[in-house]
mmCIF file of C-alpha atoms in Angstrom:
data_model
loop_
_atom_site.group_PDB
_atom_site.id
_atom_site.type_symbol
_atom_site.label_atom_id
_atom_site.label_comp_id
_atom_site.label_asym_id
_atom_site.label_seq_id
_atom_site.Cartn_x
_atom_site.Cartn_y
_atom_site.Cartn_z
ATOM 1 C CA MET Z 1 94.257 -69.217 -94.802
ATOM 2 C CA GLY Z 2 93.580 -65.629 -95.739
ATOM 3 C CA GLN Z 3 90.105 -64.969 -97.110
ATOM 4 C CA LYS Z 4 90.293 -62.728 -100.180
ATOM 5 C CA ILE Z 5 87.477 -60.297 -100.938
ATOM 6 C CA ASN Z 6 86.915 -57.680 -103.619
ATOM 7 C CA PRO Z 7 87.994 -54.290 -102.182
ATOM 8 C CA LEU Z 8 85.176 -52.463 -103.990
ATOM 9 C CA GLY Z 9 82.402 -54.706 -102.692
ATOM 10 C CA PHE Z 10 83.973 -54.632 -99.222
ATOM 11 C CA ARG Z 11 83.594 -50.827 -99.125
ATOM 12 C CA LEU Z 12 80.109 -50.421 -100.596
ATOM 13 C CA GLY Z 13 78.200 -47.826 -98.610
ATOM 14 C CA THR Z 14 81.304 -46.176 -97.122
ATOM 15 C CA THR Z 15 83.774 -45.011 -99.787
ATOM 16 C CA GLN Z 16 82.400 -46.877 -102.818
ATOM 17 C CA ASP Z 17 79.113 -46.440 -104.713
ATOM 18 C CA HIS Z 18 77.284 -48.662 -107.175
ATOM 19 C CA TYR Z 19 77.859 -48.220 -110.911
ATOM 20 C CA SER Z 20 74.187 -49.020 -111.689
ATOM 21 C CA LEU Z 21 71.297 -47.277 -109.966
ATOM 22 C CA TRP Z 22 67.771 -48.541 -110.684
ATOM 23 C CA PHE Z 23 64.895 -50.448 -109.113
ATOM 24 C CA ALA Z 24 63.226 -53.529 -110.570
ATOM 25 C CA GLN Z 25 60.843 -56.230 -109.461
ATOM 26 C CA PRO Z 26 62.375 -59.673 -108.763
ATOM 27 C CA LYS Z 27 60.942 -61.152 -111.951
ATOM 28 C CA ASN Z 28 62.450 -58.306 -114.070
ATOM 29 C CA TYR Z 29 65.788 -58.077 -112.262
ATOM 30 C CA SER Z 30 67.685 -60.462 -114.547
ATOM 31 C CA GLU Z 31 66.473 -58.647 -117.683
ATOM 32 C CA SER Z 32 67.656 -55.285 -116.345
ATOM 33 C CA LEU Z 33 71.000 -56.787 -115.391
ATOM 34 C CA GLU Z 34 71.500 -58.226 -118.891
ATOM 35 C CA GLU Z 35 70.518 -54.869 -120.370
ATOM 36 C CA ASP Z 36 73.226 -53.115 -118.330
ATOM 37 C CA GLN Z 37 75.851 -55.592 -119.499
ATOM 38 C CA LYS Z 38 74.715 -55.194 -123.111
ATOM 39 C CA ILE Z 39 75.039 -51.397 -122.846
ATOM 40 C CA ARG Z 40 78.557 -51.585 -121.402
ATOM 41 C CA ASN Z 41 79.760 -54.146 -123.952
ATOM 42 C CA TYR Z 42 78.329 -52.185 -126.875
ATOM 43 C CA ILE Z 43 79.974 -48.923 -125.770
ATOM 44 C CA GLN Z 44 83.359 -50.578 -125.204
ATOM 45 C CA ASN Z 45 83.269 -52.317 -128.591
ATOM 46 C CA TYR Z 46 82.246 -49.094 -130.325
ATOM 47 C CA VAL Z 47 85.100 -47.124 -128.766
ATOM 48 C CA GLN Z 48 87.581 -49.908 -129.560
ATOM 49 C CA LYS Z 49 86.537 -49.954 -133.234
ATOM 50 C CA ASN Z 50 86.889 -46.174 -133.384
ATOM 51 C CA ILE Z 51 90.413 -46.413 -131.947
ATOM 52 C CA GLN Z 52 91.394 -49.055 -134.503
ATOM 53 C CA LYS Z 53 90.145 -46.869 -137.362
ATOM 54 C CA ASN Z 54 92.164 -43.913 -136.109
ATOM 55 C CA GLU Z 55 95.188 -46.151 -135.587
ATOM 56 C CA LYS Z 56 95.321 -47.035 -139.288
ATOM 57 C CA LYS Z 57 95.438 -43.347 -140.177
ATOM 58 C CA ASN Z 58 98.344 -42.684 -137.826
ATOM 59 C CA VAL Z 59 101.726 -43.745 -139.151
ATOM 60 C CA LYS Z 60 103.746 -43.128 -135.994
ATOM 61 C CA LYS Z 61 105.116 -46.338 -134.490
ATOM 62 C CA ASN Z 62 104.865 -45.086 -130.909
ATOM 63 C CA LEU Z 63 101.066 -45.074 -131.097
ATOM 64 C CA ARG Z 64 100.867 -48.823 -131.654
ATOM 65 C CA ILE Z 65 101.503 -49.527 -127.978
ATOM 66 C CA PHE Z 66 98.296 -47.686 -127.066
ATOM 67 C CA SER Z 67 96.079 -49.711 -129.434
ATOM 68 C CA SER Z 68 94.539 -51.725 -126.572
ATOM 69 C CA LEU Z 69 93.979 -48.581 -124.470
ATOM 70 C CA SER Z 70 90.236 -47.970 -124.706
ATOM 71 C CA GLY Z 71 90.398 -45.117 -122.217
ATOM 72 C CA ILE Z 72 87.079 -45.959 -120.513
ATOM 73 C CA ALA Z 73 87.410 -45.851 -116.739
ATOM 74 C CA CYS Z 74 83.820 -46.782 -115.880
ATOM 75 C CA ILE Z 75 80.254 -46.536 -117.181
ATOM 76 C CA GLU Z 76 77.484 -45.431 -114.829
ATOM 77 C CA ILE Z 77 73.874 -46.305 -115.623
ATOM 78 C CA LYS Z 78 70.818 -44.730 -114.021
ATOM 79 C CA LYS Z 79 67.340 -45.892 -114.993
ATOM 80 C CA THR Z 80 63.920 -44.394 -114.428
ATOM 81 C CA ILE Z 81 60.549 -45.299 -115.866
ATOM 82 C CA ASP Z 82 61.016 -43.452 -119.167
ATOM 83 C CA LEU Z 83 64.727 -42.563 -119.237
ATOM 84 C CA ILE Z 84 68.105 -44.320 -119.261
ATOM 85 C CA LYS Z 85 71.053 -42.100 -118.334
ATOM 86 C CA VAL Z 86 74.502 -43.381 -119.283
ATOM 87 C CA ARG Z 87 77.616 -41.516 -118.208
ATOM 88 C CA ILE Z 88 80.974 -42.581 -119.664
ATOM 89 C CA TYR Z 89 84.127 -41.620 -117.771
ATOM 90 C CA LEU Z 90 86.943 -41.204 -120.291
ATOM 91 C CA GLY Z 91 90.616 -40.882 -119.539
ATOM 92 C CA PHE Z 92 91.569 -39.111 -122.777
ATOM 93 C CA GLN Z 93 90.000 -36.548 -125.041
ATOM 94 C CA ASN Z 94 89.050 -37.106 -128.695
ATOM 95 C CA LEU Z 95 87.982 -40.698 -128.011
ATOM 96 C CA LEU Z 96 84.311 -39.780 -128.404
ATOM 97 C CA LYS Z 97 83.485 -36.574 -130.210
ATOM 98 C CA ASP Z 98 80.016 -35.006 -130.299
ATOM 99 C CA SER Z 99 79.191 -36.537 -133.663
ATOM 100 C CA LEU Z 100 80.288 -39.982 -132.474
ATOM 101 C CA ILE Z 101 78.227 -39.653 -129.286
ATOM 102 C CA ALA Z 102 75.099 -38.872 -131.327
ATOM 103 C CA GLU Z 103 75.781 -41.841 -133.596
ATOM 104 C CA LEU Z 104 76.434 -44.113 -130.628
ATOM 105 C CA GLN Z 105 73.218 -42.983 -128.963
ATOM 106 C CA THR Z 106 71.052 -43.758 -131.993
ATOM 107 C CA ASN Z 107 72.717 -47.126 -132.644
ATOM 108 C CA LEU Z 108 72.455 -48.197 -129.034
ATOM 109 C CA GLN Z 109 68.811 -47.138 -128.853
ATOM 110 C CA ASN Z 110 68.052 -49.272 -131.899
ATOM 111 C CA GLU Z 111 70.009 -52.172 -130.415
ATOM 112 C CA LEU Z 112 68.026 -52.080 -127.158
ATOM 113 C CA ASN Z 113 64.659 -51.490 -128.891
ATOM 114 C CA CYS Z 114 63.873 -48.555 -126.596
ATOM 115 C CA VAL Z 115 60.365 -47.644 -127.728
ATOM 116 C CA ASN Z 116 58.909 -46.138 -124.558
ATOM 117 C CA ARG Z 117 62.194 -45.011 -123.034
ATOM 118 C CA LYS Z 118 64.704 -42.361 -124.021
ATOM 119 C CA LEU Z 119 68.447 -42.917 -123.954
ATOM 120 C CA ASN Z 120 70.798 -40.146 -122.889
ATOM 121 C CA ILE Z 121 74.593 -40.559 -123.136
ATOM 122 C CA ALA Z 122 77.036 -38.084 -121.567
ATOM 123 C CA THR Z 123 80.811 -38.138 -121.134
ATOM 124 C CA THR Z 124 83.160 -36.922 -118.408
ATOM 125 C CA ILE Z 125 86.916 -36.495 -118.833
ATOM 126 C CA ILE Z 126 89.068 -37.701 -115.934
ATOM 127 C CA ALA Z 127 91.669 -35.155 -114.867
ATOM 128 C CA LYS Z 128 94.315 -37.781 -113.976
ATOM 129 C CA PRO Z 129 93.806 -40.822 -116.220
ATOM 130 C CA TYR Z 130 96.801 -42.801 -114.967
ATOM 131 C CA GLY Z 131 95.529 -42.465 -111.411
ATOM 132 C CA ASN Z 132 92.674 -44.779 -112.422
ATOM 133 C CA PRO Z 133 93.458 -48.522 -112.102
ATOM 134 C CA ILE Z 134 91.460 -49.609 -115.166
ATOM 135 C CA ILE Z 135 93.247 -47.231 -117.544
ATOM 136 C CA LEU Z 136 96.567 -48.150 -115.950
ATOM 137 C CA ALA Z 137 95.821 -51.869 -116.454
ATOM 138 C CA GLN Z 138 94.916 -51.234 -120.100
ATOM 139 C CA TYR Z 139 98.262 -49.466 -120.549
ATOM 140 C CA ILE Z 140 100.133 -52.466 -119.068
ATOM 141 C CA ALA Z 141 98.119 -54.828 -121.296
ATOM 142 C CA GLY Z 142 99.201 -52.889 -124.388
ATOM 143 C CA GLN Z 143 102.812 -53.146 -123.272
ATOM 144 C CA LEU Z 144 102.586 -56.907 -122.679
ATOM 145 C CA LYS Z 145 100.947 -57.538 -126.069
ATOM 146 C CA HIS Z 146 103.925 -55.925 -127.769
ATOM 147 C CA ARG Z 147 106.343 -58.162 -125.821
ATOM 148 C CA VAL Z 148 107.652 -55.523 -123.449
ATOM 149 C CA PRO Z 149 109.191 -57.211 -120.342
ATOM 150 C CA PHE Z 150 106.584 -57.396 -117.610
ATOM 151 C CA ARG Z 151 108.767 -55.838 -114.910
ATOM 152 C CA LYS Z 152 109.547 -52.911 -117.190
ATOM 153 C CA ALA Z 153 105.825 -52.486 -117.942
ATOM 154 C CA MET Z 154 104.988 -52.478 -114.216
ATOM 155 C CA ILE Z 155 107.690 -49.906 -113.440
ATOM 156 C CA ARG Z 156 106.529 -47.686 -116.327
ATOM 157 C CA ALA Z 157 102.953 -47.768 -115.036
ATOM 158 C CA ILE Z 158 104.046 -46.807 -111.517
ATOM 159 C CA GLU Z 159 106.178 -43.985 -112.922
ATOM 160 C CA LYS Z 160 103.199 -42.601 -114.863
ATOM 161 C CA THR Z 161 101.107 -42.589 -111.687
ATOM 162 C CA LYS Z 162 104.018 -41.000 -109.835
ATOM 163 C CA LYS Z 163 104.320 -38.236 -112.440
ATOM 164 C CA GLU Z 164 100.625 -37.356 -112.328
ATOM 165 C CA ASN Z 165 100.646 -37.408 -108.530
ATOM 166 C CA ARG Z 166 103.528 -34.920 -108.489
ATOM 167 C CA ASN Z 167 102.195 -32.577 -111.166
ATOM 168 C CA GLY Z 168 98.638 -32.438 -109.871
ATOM 169 C CA LYS Z 169 99.595 -32.614 -106.172
ATOM 170 C CA GLY Z 170 97.376 -35.651 -105.869
ATOM 171 C CA ASN Z 171 96.349 -37.638 -102.845
ATOM 172 C CA ILE Z 172 97.644 -41.041 -103.985
ATOM 173 C CA LYS Z 173 99.462 -42.595 -101.048
ATOM 174 C CA GLY Z 174 100.161 -46.089 -102.349
ATOM 175 C CA ILE Z 175 99.916 -48.388 -105.357
ATOM 176 C CA ARG Z 176 100.311 -52.107 -105.908
ATOM 177 C CA VAL Z 177 100.588 -53.746 -109.343
ATOM 178 C CA GLN Z 178 100.363 -57.524 -109.724
ATOM 179 C CA ILE Z 179 100.688 -59.730 -112.810
ATOM 180 C CA ALA Z 180 100.034 -63.495 -112.806
ATOM 181 C CA GLY Z 181 100.412 -66.150 -115.480
ATOM 182 C CA ARG Z 182 103.126 -67.530 -117.759
ATOM 183 C CA LEU Z 183 105.348 -64.500 -117.427
ATOM 184 C CA GLY Z 184 108.132 -64.372 -119.959
ATOM 185 C CA GLY Z 185 106.974 -67.632 -121.573
ATOM 186 C CA ARG Z 186 107.753 -69.844 -118.558
ATOM 187 C CA ASP Z 187 106.204 -73.294 -118.331
ATOM 188 C CA VAL Z 188 104.863 -72.750 -114.796
ATOM 189 C CA ALA Z 189 102.634 -69.786 -113.984
ATOM 190 C CA TYR Z 190 103.586 -67.575 -111.062
ATOM 191 C CA ILE Z 191 102.844 -64.150 -109.581
ATOM 192 C CA GLU Z 192 104.962 -61.008 -109.607
ATOM 193 C CA TRP Z 193 103.993 -57.766 -107.870
ATOM 194 C CA ILE Z 194 105.437 -54.360 -107.002
ATOM 195 C CA ARG Z 195 104.191 -52.066 -104.246
ATOM 196 C CA LYS Z 196 105.021 -48.437 -103.549
ATOM 197 C CA GLY Z 197 103.695 -46.724 -100.455
ATOM 198 C CA ARG Z 198 100.838 -48.002 -98.281
ATOM 199 C CA VAL Z 199 97.860 -50.076 -99.424
ATOM 200 C CA PRO Z 200 95.699 -50.775 -96.328
ATOM 201 C CA LEU Z 201 93.190 -53.335 -97.595
ATOM 202 C CA GLN Z 202 91.692 -54.052 -94.156
ATOM 203 C CA THR Z 203 90.846 -50.401 -93.397
ATOM 204 C CA ILE Z 204 87.284 -49.831 -94.590
ATOM 205 C CA ARG Z 205 87.467 -46.038 -94.517
ATOM 206 C CA ALA Z 206 90.524 -46.109 -96.798
ATOM 207 C CA LYS Z 207 89.611 -45.228 -100.383
ATOM 208 C CA ILE Z 208 90.917 -48.132 -102.488
ATOM 209 C CA ASN Z 209 90.498 -48.187 -106.265
ATOM 210 C CA TYR Z 210 90.814 -51.732 -107.608
ATOM 211 C CA CYS Z 211 90.564 -53.521 -110.934
ATOM 212 C CA SER Z 212 91.195 -56.990 -112.337
ATOM 213 C CA TYR Z 213 92.013 -57.011 -116.049
ATOM 214 C CA PRO Z 214 92.832 -60.040 -118.287
ATOM 215 C CA VAL Z 215 95.138 -59.755 -121.281
ATOM 216 C CA ARG Z 216 95.637 -62.359 -124.023
ATOM 217 C CA THR Z 217 99.241 -62.899 -125.126
ATOM 218 C CA ILE Z 218 101.026 -65.484 -127.283
ATOM 219 C CA TYR Z 219 101.908 -67.448 -124.138
ATOM 220 C CA GLY Z 220 98.369 -67.468 -122.751
ATOM 221 C CA ILE Z 221 96.115 -65.272 -120.679
ATOM 222 C CA LEU Z 222 97.735 -63.064 -118.038
ATOM 223 C CA GLY Z 223 95.887 -61.455 -115.150
ATOM 224 C CA ILE Z 224 96.590 -57.870 -114.080
ATOM 225 C CA LYS Z 225 95.454 -56.559 -110.693
ATOM 226 C CA ILE Z 226 95.975 -53.008 -109.489
ATOM 227 C CA TRP Z 227 95.244 -51.432 -106.103
ATOM 228 C CA ILE Z 228 95.507 -47.639 -105.648
ATOM 229 C CA PHE Z 229 95.165 -46.089 -102.199
ATOM 230 C CA LYS Z 230 93.768 -42.547 -102.129
ATOM 231 C CA TYR Z 231 93.602 -40.766 -98.800
ATOM 232 C CA LYS Z 232 90.921 -38.123 -98.312
ATOM 233 C CA LYS Z 233 90.998 -35.732 -95.383
ATOM 234 C CA ASN Z 234 87.469 -35.539 -93.967
ATOM 235 C CA LEU Z 235 88.263 -34.252 -90.511
ATOM 236 C CA ASN Z 236 85.142 -32.083 -90.274
ATOM 237 C CA GLN Z 237 82.753 -34.961 -90.908
ATOM 238 C CA ASN Z 238 84.371 -37.312 -88.413
ATOM 239 C CA PRO Z 239 83.090 -37.026 -84.799
ATOM 240 C CA LEU Z 240 86.510 -38.010 -83.462
ATOM 241 C CA ASN Z 241 88.247 -34.897 -84.766
ATOM 242 C CA LYS Z 242 90.760 -34.720 -81.948
ATOM 243 C CA MET Z 243 91.902 -38.285 -82.466
ATOM 244 C CA GLU Z 244 92.146 -37.717 -86.215
ATOM 245 C CA LYS Z 245 94.273 -34.608 -85.756
ATOM 246 C CA LYS Z 246 96.666 -36.570 -83.586
ATOM 247 C CA LYS Z 247 96.923 -39.300 -86.240
ATOM 248 C CA LYS Z 248 97.157 -36.793 -89.087
ATOM 249 C CA ALA Z 249 100.947 -36.950 -89.222
ATOM 250 C CA LYS Z 250 100.759 -40.723 -89.674
ATOM 251 C CA TYR Z 251 98.860 -40.419 -92.967
ATOM 252 C CA ASP Z 252 100.223 -37.095 -94.213
ATOM 253 C CA PHE Z 253 103.061 -38.280 -96.438
ATOM 254 C CA LYS Z 254 103.649 -39.145 -100.058
ATOM 255 C CA ILE Z 255 104.860 -42.357 -101.571
ATOM 256 C CA TYR Z 256 107.432 -40.629 -103.724
#
């Protein structure tokens, strides 16, 4: 039996970093952990409500498919004694304007009852949003909610990643998209997946971006999993430079 493990936790300390950076005593650890989850949930709900308000103003039918696309790739939290730094990585512009960020900061500070600590919220725009697995999974979820065939939704997502990889000359070498559940309204749940390129899950030095995203449909809850393999050339930092140069041709190719 193969033992499955989360690719992000498997690579902590090598190619993956923590999303929360703070220190707490054992008796206060659970409170800090709940506070982080409260911050993330509040920001995601706030952005989702803002998208729904803007959706009512837009009359175009093509924008309805993107209603479930929150555009938040990840939220990093750093805590010190008197300061909480929150950085939101957004895939698209105009999701959070400056006025909305100031409003979000004041509301969240009142929600957390930060009396002795300041809250600072900053945003960063991702250059290639569809190269991020979370945003790609949100796009597939929006397609499935509007009854788009699941194979067509998976192929569209791979094509979007392919297009960004070509235009930006990216370093994406492989992608795997998997959907599980009652696909197409079948009585028995099963798994369907598509892979393009290489996805070496057992290689620790390989940069793997992974996400697991649930989506609620009329047939039940479907699970979306996405693996994206990004190869980074760090020949100068590796002591075995000669061996890496010999193996360079093995990795130096594109999936498209």
